[in-house]
Short mmCIF file of C-alpha atoms and ligand atoms in Angstrom, two decimals:
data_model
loop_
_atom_site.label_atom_id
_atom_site.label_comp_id
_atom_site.label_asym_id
_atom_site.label_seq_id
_atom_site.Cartn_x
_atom_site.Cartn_y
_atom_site.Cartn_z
CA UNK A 1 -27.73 29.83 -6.97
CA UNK A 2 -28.09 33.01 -8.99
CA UNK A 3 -30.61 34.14 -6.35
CA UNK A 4 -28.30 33.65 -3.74
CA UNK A 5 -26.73 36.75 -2.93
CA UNK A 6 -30.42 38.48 -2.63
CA UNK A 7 -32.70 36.01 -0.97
CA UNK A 8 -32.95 32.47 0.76
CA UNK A 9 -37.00 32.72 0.65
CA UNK A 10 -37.83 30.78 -2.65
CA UNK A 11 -40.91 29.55 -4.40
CA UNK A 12 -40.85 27.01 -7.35
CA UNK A 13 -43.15 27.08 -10.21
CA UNK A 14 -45.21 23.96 -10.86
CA UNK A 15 -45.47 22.69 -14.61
CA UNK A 16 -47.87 25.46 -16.51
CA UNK A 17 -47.91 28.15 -13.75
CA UNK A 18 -46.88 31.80 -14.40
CA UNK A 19 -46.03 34.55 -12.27
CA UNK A 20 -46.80 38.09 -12.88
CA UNK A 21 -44.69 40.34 -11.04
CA UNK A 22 -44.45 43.74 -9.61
CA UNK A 23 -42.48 45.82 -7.27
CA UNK A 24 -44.56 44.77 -4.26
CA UNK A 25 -46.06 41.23 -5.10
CA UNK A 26 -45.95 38.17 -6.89
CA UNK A 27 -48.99 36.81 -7.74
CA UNK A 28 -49.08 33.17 -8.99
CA UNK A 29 -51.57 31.29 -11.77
CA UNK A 30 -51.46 28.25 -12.26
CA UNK A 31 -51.91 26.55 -16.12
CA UNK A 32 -56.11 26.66 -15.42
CA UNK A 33 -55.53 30.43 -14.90
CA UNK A 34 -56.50 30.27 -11.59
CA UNK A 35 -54.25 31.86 -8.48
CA UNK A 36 -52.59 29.79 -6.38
CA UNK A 37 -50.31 29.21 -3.48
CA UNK A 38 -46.87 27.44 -4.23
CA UNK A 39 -45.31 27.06 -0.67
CA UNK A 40 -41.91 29.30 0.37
CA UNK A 41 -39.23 27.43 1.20
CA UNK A 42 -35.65 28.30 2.76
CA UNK A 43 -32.88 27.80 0.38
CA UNK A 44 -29.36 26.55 1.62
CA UNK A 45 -26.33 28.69 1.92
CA UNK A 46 -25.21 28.77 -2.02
CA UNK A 47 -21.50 27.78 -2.10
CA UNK A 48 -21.31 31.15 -4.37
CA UNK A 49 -21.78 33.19 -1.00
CA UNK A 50 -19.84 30.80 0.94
CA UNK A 51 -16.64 31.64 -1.26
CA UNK A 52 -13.82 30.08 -2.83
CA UNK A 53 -11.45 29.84 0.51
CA UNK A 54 -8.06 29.90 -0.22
CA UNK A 55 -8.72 28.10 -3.14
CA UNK A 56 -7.61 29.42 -6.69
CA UNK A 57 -11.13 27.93 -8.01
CA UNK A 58 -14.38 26.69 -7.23
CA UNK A 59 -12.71 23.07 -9.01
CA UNK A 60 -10.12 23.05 -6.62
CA UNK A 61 -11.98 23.53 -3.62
CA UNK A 62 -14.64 20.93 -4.48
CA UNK A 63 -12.31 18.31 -5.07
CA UNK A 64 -10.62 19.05 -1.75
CA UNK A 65 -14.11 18.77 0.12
CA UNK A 66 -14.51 15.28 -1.10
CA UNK A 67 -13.31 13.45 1.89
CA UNK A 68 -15.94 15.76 3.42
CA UNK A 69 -18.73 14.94 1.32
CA UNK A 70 -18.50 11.41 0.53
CA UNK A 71 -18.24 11.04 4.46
CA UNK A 72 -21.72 13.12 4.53
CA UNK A 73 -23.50 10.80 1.96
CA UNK A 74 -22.39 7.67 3.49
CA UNK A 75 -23.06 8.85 7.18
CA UNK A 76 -26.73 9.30 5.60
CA UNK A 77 -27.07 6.02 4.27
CA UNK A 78 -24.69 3.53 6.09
CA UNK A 79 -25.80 2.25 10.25
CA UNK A 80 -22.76 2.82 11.75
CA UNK A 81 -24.01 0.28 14.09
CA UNK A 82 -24.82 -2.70 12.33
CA UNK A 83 -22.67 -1.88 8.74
CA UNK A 84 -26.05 -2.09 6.85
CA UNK A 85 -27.26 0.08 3.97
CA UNK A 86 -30.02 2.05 5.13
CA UNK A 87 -32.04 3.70 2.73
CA UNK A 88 -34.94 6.18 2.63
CA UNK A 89 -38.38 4.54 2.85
CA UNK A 90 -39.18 3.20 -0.77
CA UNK A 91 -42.59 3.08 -2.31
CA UNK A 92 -41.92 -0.36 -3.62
CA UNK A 93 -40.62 -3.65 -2.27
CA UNK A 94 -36.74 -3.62 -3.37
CA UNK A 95 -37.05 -7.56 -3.10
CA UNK A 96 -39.06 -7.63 -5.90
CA UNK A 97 -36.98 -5.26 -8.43
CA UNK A 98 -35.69 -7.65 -11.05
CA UNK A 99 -34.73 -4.93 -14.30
CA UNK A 100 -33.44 -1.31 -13.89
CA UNK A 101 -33.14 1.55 -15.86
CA UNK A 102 -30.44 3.47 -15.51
CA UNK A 103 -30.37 7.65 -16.86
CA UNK A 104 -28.32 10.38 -17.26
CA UNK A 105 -26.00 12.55 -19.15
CA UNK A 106 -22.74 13.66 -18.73
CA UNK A 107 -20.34 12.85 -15.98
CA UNK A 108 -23.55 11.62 -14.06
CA UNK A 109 -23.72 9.24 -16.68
CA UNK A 110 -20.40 7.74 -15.84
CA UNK A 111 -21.42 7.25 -12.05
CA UNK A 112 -24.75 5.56 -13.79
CA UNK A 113 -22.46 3.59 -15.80
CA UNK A 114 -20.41 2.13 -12.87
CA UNK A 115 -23.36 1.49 -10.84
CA UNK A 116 -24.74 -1.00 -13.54
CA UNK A 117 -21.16 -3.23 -12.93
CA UNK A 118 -22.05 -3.04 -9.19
CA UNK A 119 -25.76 -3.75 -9.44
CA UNK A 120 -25.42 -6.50 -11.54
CA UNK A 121 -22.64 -7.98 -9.50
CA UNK A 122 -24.03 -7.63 -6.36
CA UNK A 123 -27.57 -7.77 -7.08
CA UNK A 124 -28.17 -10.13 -10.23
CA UNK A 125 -30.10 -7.55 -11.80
CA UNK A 126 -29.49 -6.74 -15.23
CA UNK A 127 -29.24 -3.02 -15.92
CA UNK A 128 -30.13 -1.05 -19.24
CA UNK A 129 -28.04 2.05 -19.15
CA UNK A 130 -28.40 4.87 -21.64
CA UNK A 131 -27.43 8.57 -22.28
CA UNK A 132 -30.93 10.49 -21.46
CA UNK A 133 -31.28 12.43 -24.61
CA UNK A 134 -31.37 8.99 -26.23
CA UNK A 135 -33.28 7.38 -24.09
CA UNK A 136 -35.77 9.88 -24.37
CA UNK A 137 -36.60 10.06 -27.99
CA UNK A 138 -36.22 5.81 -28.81
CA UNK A 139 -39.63 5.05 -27.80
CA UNK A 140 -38.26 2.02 -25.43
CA UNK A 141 -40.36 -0.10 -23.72
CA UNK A 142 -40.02 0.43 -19.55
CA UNK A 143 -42.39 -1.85 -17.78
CA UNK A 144 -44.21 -1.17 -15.54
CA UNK A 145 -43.60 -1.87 -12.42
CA UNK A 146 -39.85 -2.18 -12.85
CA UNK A 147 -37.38 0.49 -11.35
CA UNK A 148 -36.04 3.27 -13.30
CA UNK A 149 -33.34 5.67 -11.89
CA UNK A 150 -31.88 9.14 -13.29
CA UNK A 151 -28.91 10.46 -11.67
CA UNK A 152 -27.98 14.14 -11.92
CA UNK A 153 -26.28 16.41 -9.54
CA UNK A 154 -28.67 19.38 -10.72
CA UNK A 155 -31.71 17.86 -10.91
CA UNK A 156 -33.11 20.37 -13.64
CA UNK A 157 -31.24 18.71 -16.60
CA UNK A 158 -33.66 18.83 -19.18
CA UNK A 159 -33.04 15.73 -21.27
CA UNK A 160 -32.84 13.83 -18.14
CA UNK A 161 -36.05 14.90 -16.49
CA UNK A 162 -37.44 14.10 -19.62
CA UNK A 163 -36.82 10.71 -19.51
CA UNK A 164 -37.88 10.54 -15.86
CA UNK A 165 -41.64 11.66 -16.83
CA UNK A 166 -40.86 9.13 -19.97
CA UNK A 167 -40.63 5.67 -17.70
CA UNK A 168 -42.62 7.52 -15.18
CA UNK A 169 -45.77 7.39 -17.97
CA UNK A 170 -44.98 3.99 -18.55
CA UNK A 171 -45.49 2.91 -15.09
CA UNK A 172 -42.20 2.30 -13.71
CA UNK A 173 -40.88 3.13 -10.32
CA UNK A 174 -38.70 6.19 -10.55
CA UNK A 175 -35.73 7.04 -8.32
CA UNK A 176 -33.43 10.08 -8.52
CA UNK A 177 -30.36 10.37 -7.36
CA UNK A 178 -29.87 14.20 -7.34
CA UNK A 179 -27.68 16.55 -5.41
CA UNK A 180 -30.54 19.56 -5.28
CA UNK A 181 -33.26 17.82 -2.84
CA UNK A 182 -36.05 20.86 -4.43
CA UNK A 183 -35.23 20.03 -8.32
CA UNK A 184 -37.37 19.26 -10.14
CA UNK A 185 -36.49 15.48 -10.69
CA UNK A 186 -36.36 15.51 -6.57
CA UNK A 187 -40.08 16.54 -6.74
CA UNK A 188 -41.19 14.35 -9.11
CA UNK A 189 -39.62 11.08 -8.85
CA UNK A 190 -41.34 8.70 -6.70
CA UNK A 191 -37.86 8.56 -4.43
CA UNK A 192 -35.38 10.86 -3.98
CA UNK A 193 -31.82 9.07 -3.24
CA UNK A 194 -29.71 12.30 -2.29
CA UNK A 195 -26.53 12.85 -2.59
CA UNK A 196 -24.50 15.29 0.44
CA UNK A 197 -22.10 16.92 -1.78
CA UNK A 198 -23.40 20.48 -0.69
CA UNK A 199 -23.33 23.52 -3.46
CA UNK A 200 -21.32 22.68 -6.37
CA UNK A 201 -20.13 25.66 -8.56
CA UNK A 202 -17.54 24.61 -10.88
CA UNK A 203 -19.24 23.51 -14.12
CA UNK A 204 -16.65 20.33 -14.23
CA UNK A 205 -18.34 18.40 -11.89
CA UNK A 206 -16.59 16.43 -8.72
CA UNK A 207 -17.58 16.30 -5.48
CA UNK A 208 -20.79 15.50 -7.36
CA UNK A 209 -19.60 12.50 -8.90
CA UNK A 210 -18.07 10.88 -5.96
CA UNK A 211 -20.88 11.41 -3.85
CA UNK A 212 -23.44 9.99 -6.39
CA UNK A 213 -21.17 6.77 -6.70
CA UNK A 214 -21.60 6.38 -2.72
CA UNK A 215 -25.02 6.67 -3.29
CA UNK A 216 -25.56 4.17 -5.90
CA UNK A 217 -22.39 1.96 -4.07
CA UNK A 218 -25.32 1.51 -0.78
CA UNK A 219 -28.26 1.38 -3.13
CA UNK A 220 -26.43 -1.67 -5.22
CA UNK A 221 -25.52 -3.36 -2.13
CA UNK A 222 -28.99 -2.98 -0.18
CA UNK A 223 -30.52 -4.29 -3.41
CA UNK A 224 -27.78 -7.37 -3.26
CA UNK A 225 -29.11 -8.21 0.23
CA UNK A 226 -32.80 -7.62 -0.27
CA UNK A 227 -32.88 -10.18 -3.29
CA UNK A 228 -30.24 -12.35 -0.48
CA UNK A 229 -27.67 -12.26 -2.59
CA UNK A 230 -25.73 -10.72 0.02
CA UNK A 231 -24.73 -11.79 3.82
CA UNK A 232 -24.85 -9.30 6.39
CA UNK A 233 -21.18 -9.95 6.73
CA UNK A 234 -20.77 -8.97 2.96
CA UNK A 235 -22.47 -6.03 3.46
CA UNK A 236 -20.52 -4.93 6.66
CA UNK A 237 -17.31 -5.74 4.49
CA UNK A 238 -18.36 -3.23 1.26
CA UNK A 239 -19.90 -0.55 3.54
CA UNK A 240 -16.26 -0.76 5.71
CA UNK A 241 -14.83 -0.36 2.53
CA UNK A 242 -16.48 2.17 1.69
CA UNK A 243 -15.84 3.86 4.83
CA UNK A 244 -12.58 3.91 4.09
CA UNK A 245 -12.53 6.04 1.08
CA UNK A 246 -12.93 9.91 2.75
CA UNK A 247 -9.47 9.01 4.62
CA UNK A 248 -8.01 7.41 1.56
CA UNK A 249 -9.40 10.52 -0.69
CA UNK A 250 -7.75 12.69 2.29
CA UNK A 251 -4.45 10.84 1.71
CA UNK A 252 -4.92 11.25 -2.26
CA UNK A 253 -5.10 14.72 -1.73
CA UNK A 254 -1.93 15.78 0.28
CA UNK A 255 0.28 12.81 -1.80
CA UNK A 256 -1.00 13.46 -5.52
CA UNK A 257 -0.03 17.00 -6.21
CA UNK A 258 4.07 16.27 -6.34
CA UNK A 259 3.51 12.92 -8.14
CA UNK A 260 1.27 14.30 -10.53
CA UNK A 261 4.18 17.38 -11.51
CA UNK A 262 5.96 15.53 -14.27
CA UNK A 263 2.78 13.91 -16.06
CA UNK A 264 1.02 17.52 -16.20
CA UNK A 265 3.79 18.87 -17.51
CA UNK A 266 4.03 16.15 -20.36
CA UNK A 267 -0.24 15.83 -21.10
CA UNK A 268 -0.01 19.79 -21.28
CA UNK A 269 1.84 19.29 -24.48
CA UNK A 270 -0.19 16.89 -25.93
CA UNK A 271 -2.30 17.17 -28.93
CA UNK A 272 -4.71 13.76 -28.13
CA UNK A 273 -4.38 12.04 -24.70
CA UNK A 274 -6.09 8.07 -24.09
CA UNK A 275 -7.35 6.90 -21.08
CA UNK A 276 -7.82 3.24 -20.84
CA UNK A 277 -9.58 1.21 -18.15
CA UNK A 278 -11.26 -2.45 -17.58
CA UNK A 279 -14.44 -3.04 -15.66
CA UNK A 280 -14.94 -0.92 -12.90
CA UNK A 281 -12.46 1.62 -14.63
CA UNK A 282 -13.76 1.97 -17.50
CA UNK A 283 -16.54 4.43 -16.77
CA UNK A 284 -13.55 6.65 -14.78
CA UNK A 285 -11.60 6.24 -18.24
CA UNK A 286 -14.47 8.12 -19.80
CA UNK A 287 -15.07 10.41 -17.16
CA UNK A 288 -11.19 11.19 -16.90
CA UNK A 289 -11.32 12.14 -21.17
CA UNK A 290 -14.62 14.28 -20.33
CA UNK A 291 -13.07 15.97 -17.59
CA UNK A 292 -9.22 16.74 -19.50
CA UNK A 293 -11.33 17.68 -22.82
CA UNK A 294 -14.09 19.98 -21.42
CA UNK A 295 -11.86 22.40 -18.89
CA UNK A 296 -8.46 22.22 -21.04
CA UNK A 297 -9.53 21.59 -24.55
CA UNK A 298 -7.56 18.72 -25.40
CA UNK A 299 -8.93 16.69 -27.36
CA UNK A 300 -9.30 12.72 -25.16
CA UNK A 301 -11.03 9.67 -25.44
CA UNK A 302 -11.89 7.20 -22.53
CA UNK A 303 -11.69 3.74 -23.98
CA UNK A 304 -12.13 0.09 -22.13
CA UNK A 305 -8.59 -1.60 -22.52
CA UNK A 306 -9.57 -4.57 -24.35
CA UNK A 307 -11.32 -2.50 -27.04
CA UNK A 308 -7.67 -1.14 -27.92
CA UNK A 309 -6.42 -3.84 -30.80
CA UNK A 310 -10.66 -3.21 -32.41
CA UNK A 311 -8.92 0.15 -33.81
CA UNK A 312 -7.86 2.54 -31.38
CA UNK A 313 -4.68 1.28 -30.88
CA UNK A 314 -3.96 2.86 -34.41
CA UNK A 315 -3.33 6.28 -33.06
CA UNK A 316 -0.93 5.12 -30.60
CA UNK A 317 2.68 6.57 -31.16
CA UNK A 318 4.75 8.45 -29.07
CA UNK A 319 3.21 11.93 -29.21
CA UNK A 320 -0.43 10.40 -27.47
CA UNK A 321 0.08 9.89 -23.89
CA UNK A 322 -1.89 6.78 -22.29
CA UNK A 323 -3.45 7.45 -19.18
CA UNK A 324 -4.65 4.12 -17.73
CA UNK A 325 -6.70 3.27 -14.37
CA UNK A 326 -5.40 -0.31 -13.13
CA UNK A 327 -6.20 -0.71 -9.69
CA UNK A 328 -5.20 -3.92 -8.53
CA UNK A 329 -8.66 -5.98 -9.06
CA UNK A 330 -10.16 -9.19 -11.41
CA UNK A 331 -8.98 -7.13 -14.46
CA UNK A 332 -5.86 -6.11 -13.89
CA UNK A 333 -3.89 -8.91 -15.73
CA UNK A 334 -5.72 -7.90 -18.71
CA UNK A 335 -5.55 -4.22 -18.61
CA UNK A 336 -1.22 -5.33 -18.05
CA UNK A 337 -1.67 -7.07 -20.96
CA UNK A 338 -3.24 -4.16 -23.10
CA UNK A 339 -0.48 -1.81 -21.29
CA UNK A 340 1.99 -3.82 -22.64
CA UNK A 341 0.36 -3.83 -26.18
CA UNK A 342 0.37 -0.02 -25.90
CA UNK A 343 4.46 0.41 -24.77
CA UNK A 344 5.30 -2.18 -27.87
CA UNK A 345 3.97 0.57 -30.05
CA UNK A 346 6.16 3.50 -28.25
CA UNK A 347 3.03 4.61 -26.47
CA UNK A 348 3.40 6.71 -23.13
CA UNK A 349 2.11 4.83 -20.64
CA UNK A 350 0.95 7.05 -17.52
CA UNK A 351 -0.75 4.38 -15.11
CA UNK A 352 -2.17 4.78 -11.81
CA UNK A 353 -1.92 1.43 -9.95
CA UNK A 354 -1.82 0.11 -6.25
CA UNK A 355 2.04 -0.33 -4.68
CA UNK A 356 2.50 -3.87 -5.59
CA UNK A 357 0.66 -2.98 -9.33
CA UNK A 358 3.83 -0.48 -9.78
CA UNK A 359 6.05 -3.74 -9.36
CA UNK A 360 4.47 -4.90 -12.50
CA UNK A 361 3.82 -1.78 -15.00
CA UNK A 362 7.05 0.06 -14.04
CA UNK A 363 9.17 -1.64 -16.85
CA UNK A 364 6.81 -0.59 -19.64
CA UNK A 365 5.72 2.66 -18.36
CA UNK A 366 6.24 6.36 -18.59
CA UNK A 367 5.22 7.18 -15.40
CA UNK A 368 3.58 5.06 -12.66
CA UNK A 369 1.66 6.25 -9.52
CA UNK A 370 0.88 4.70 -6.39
CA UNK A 371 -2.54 4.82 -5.23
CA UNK A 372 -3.27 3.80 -1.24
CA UNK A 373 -4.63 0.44 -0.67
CA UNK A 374 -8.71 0.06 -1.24
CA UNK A 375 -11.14 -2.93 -1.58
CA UNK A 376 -11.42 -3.05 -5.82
CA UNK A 377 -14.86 -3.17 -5.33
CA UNK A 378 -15.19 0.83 -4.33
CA UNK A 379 -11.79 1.48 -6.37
CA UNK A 380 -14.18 4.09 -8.74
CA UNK A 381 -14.21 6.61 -5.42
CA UNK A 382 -10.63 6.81 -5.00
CA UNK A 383 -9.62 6.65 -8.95
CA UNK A 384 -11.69 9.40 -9.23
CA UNK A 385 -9.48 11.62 -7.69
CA UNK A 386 -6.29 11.31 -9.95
CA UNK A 387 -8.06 11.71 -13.14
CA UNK A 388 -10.05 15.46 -11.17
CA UNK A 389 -6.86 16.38 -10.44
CA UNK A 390 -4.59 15.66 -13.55
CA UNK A 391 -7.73 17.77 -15.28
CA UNK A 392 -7.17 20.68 -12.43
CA UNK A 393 -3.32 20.80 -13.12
CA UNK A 394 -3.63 20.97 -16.57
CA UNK A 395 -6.45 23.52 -17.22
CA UNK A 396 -4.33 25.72 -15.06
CA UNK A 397 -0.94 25.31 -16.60
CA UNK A 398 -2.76 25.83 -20.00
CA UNK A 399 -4.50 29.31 -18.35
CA UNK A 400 -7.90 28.60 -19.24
CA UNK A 401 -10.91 29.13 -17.35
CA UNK A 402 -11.24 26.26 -15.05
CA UNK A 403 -14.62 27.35 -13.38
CA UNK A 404 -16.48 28.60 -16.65
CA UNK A 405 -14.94 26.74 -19.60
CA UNK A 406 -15.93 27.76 -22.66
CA UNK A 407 -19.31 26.89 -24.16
CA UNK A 408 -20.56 25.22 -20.99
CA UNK A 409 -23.15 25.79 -18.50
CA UNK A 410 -23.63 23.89 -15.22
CA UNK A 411 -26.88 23.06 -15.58
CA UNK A 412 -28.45 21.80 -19.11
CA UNK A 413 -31.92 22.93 -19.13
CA UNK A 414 -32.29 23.20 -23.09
CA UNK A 415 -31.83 20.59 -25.51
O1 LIG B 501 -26.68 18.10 -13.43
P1 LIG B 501 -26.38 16.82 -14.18
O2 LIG B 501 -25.63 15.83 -13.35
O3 LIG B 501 -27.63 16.20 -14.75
O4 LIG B 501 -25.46 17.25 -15.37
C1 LIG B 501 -25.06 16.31 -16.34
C2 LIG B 501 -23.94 16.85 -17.19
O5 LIG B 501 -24.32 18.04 -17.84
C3 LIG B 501 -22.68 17.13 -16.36
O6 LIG B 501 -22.25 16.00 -15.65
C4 LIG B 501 -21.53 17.59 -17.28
O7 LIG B 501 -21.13 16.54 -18.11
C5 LIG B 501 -20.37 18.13 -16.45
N1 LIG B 501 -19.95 19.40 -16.96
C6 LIG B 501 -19.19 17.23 -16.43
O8 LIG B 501 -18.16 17.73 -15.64
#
């Protein structure tokens, strides 16, 4: 993206090779010392040429192109003829995949994190899921022959891509869900799975996010049918759900702004902010305290709900707004439950619910906002959006940099 501005024409270096420069040539050796080749290829438009629109930042922007971009991925990877989950030719038979892996860091982690709840729903599979730079160093057996997948929306993070060569030594399948299609964990994983977010420039990451949770939504659900776990009519269902989502994000976007006003205004004073969230919320609980903490600088923590009374639920008083994710699904009588827990101790309850949800949390909470109608199963798009935004809102009240925060780079390529 750096390049950007002076040239489209790019050539990547292999592992080992070096390039010695001049004003009229590049000349390339590779690690034997002996010149070669490494092909040219066109880079897309970098969204740092494309601009900012009448956006304030590169943030705001991205989250507003989410309706476009999760419609891209999905257009990719759902038939819009049959509802089925196509994906790109595999180098193994999915039928047989009966353990994944599951790597990354960061926010990609999250979107990791919720696709082990759908692929061991849907598919029966059980999932190990861990934080690459972890993974990396425990010396954990991968076997061979089993699938392991790293998500990251650059591709080129450096912990991650080690633990792709990692299972790759071991002999396992490797996928990688990336958003750069020529990163390096694009060229060397035996699939890429790519996500159609298009440039993302903001180093809090969004479009990203939503667009790697399509992704691993139609991979979980294409493994669900291959091991027949799934109907064809089950799959038509979640991919028609999921097809929903870009209009419901579009909806999110024009309704959340006003309804968010008050609860900016009151996390914007806060010292420590909780976000709380069951099942399929949980990861966005943890991806909403990432996303406050790292362009605002208040300090959050995502926690599941029913992990509250094991000590958290210490630090609740009235100063410590609780943000919680209850969409209307299999765990929302619990996450009530834990709500209620929560208001008994004078916490703030913030909680972003469905319409007939509100009926139940308004008497216990702060602030309650209604979130459009979704199948709970693909609630993790839409949710997504509330938690962006309250980040977006509050960076910007507090004046900090929302594209560059402080101490952060986009892309970690150094341990
Ligand atoms: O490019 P990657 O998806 O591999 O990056 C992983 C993390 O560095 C990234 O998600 C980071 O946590 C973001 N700044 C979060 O917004």
């Amino acid at each position: 993206m750096a390049l950007g501005p002076l040239t489209r024409r790019i050539a990547y270096l292999e592992e080992g090779d070096i390039a010695i420069l001049s004003r009229e040539s590049a000349e390339i050796l590779n690690e034997k010392g002996e010149t070669v080749e490494r092909r040219i290829q066109i880079a897309e438009l970098s969204g740092a040429i494309v601009g900012k629109g009448n956006y304030k930042h590169f943030m705001e922007k991205e989250i507003h192109e989410q309706p476009a971009t999760v419609g891209e991925t999905l257009n990719g990877l759902v038939d819009a003829g049959t509802r089925g989950v196509v994906l790109p030719a595999l180098p193994f038979d999915l039928a047989t995949v009966d353990r994944v892996t599951l790597v990354a860091c960061g926010t990609s982690y999250y979107a990791a994190m919720v696709a082990k709840y759908w692929i061991e729903s849907l598919a029966q599979v059980p999932v190990e899921l861990d934080i690459a730079s972890e993974f990396r160093y425990r010396n954990g057996p991968v076997l061979p022959g089993s699938l392991a997948m790293f998500v990251s929306q650059s591709g080129e993070t450096v912990d991650t891509l080690a633990a792709l060569r990692y299972a790759k030594a071991k002999g396992a399948h490797t996928a990688a869900v990336v958003n750069v299609p020529t990163s390096a964990m694009a060229r060397e994983a035996d699939v890429m799975l790519r996500t159609l977010a298009g440039p993302e420039i903001g180093v809090a990451t969004t479009k990203a996010f939503t667009a790697q949770l399509s992704v691993l939504a139609c991979f979980a659900t294409a493994l669900g049918r291959a091991r027949g776990l799934i109907s064809a009519d089950r799959e038509a269902q979640i991919t028609q759900a999921l097809m929903e989502i870009p209009a419901r994000l579009a909806e999110g976007l024009v309704k959340l702004p006003s309804l968010l006003t008050p609860i900016v205004e009151e996390v914007a004073e806060a010292r420590d902010v909780l976000y709380l969230g069951r099942g399929l919320s949980y990861p966005l609980a943890m991806e909403g305290a990432l996303k406050l903490k790292e362009i605002s600088y208040i300090h959050a923590e995502g926690y599941a709900a029913g992990e509250m009374k094991h000590g958290p639920i210490a630090l609740i008083d009235e100063t410590v707004p609780v943000i919680a994710l209850a969409p209307e699904d299999s765990w929302f009588e619990k996450t009530v439950s834990n709500l209620q827990e929560v208001a008994a101790r004078r916490g703030r309850v913030i909680v972003f619910t469905t319409k007939r949800g509100a009926e139940h949390l308004r008497p216990i909470a702060a602030h309650v906002v209604e979130m459009p109608d979704i199948d709970p199963l693909v609630s993790p798009l839409l949710y997504a959006l509330p938690v962006q935004m309250l980040a977006y809102y509050v960076a910007v009240r507090k004046g900090t940099d929302v594209d560059q925060p402080r101490n952060l780079a986009k892309s970690v390529t150094v341990e």
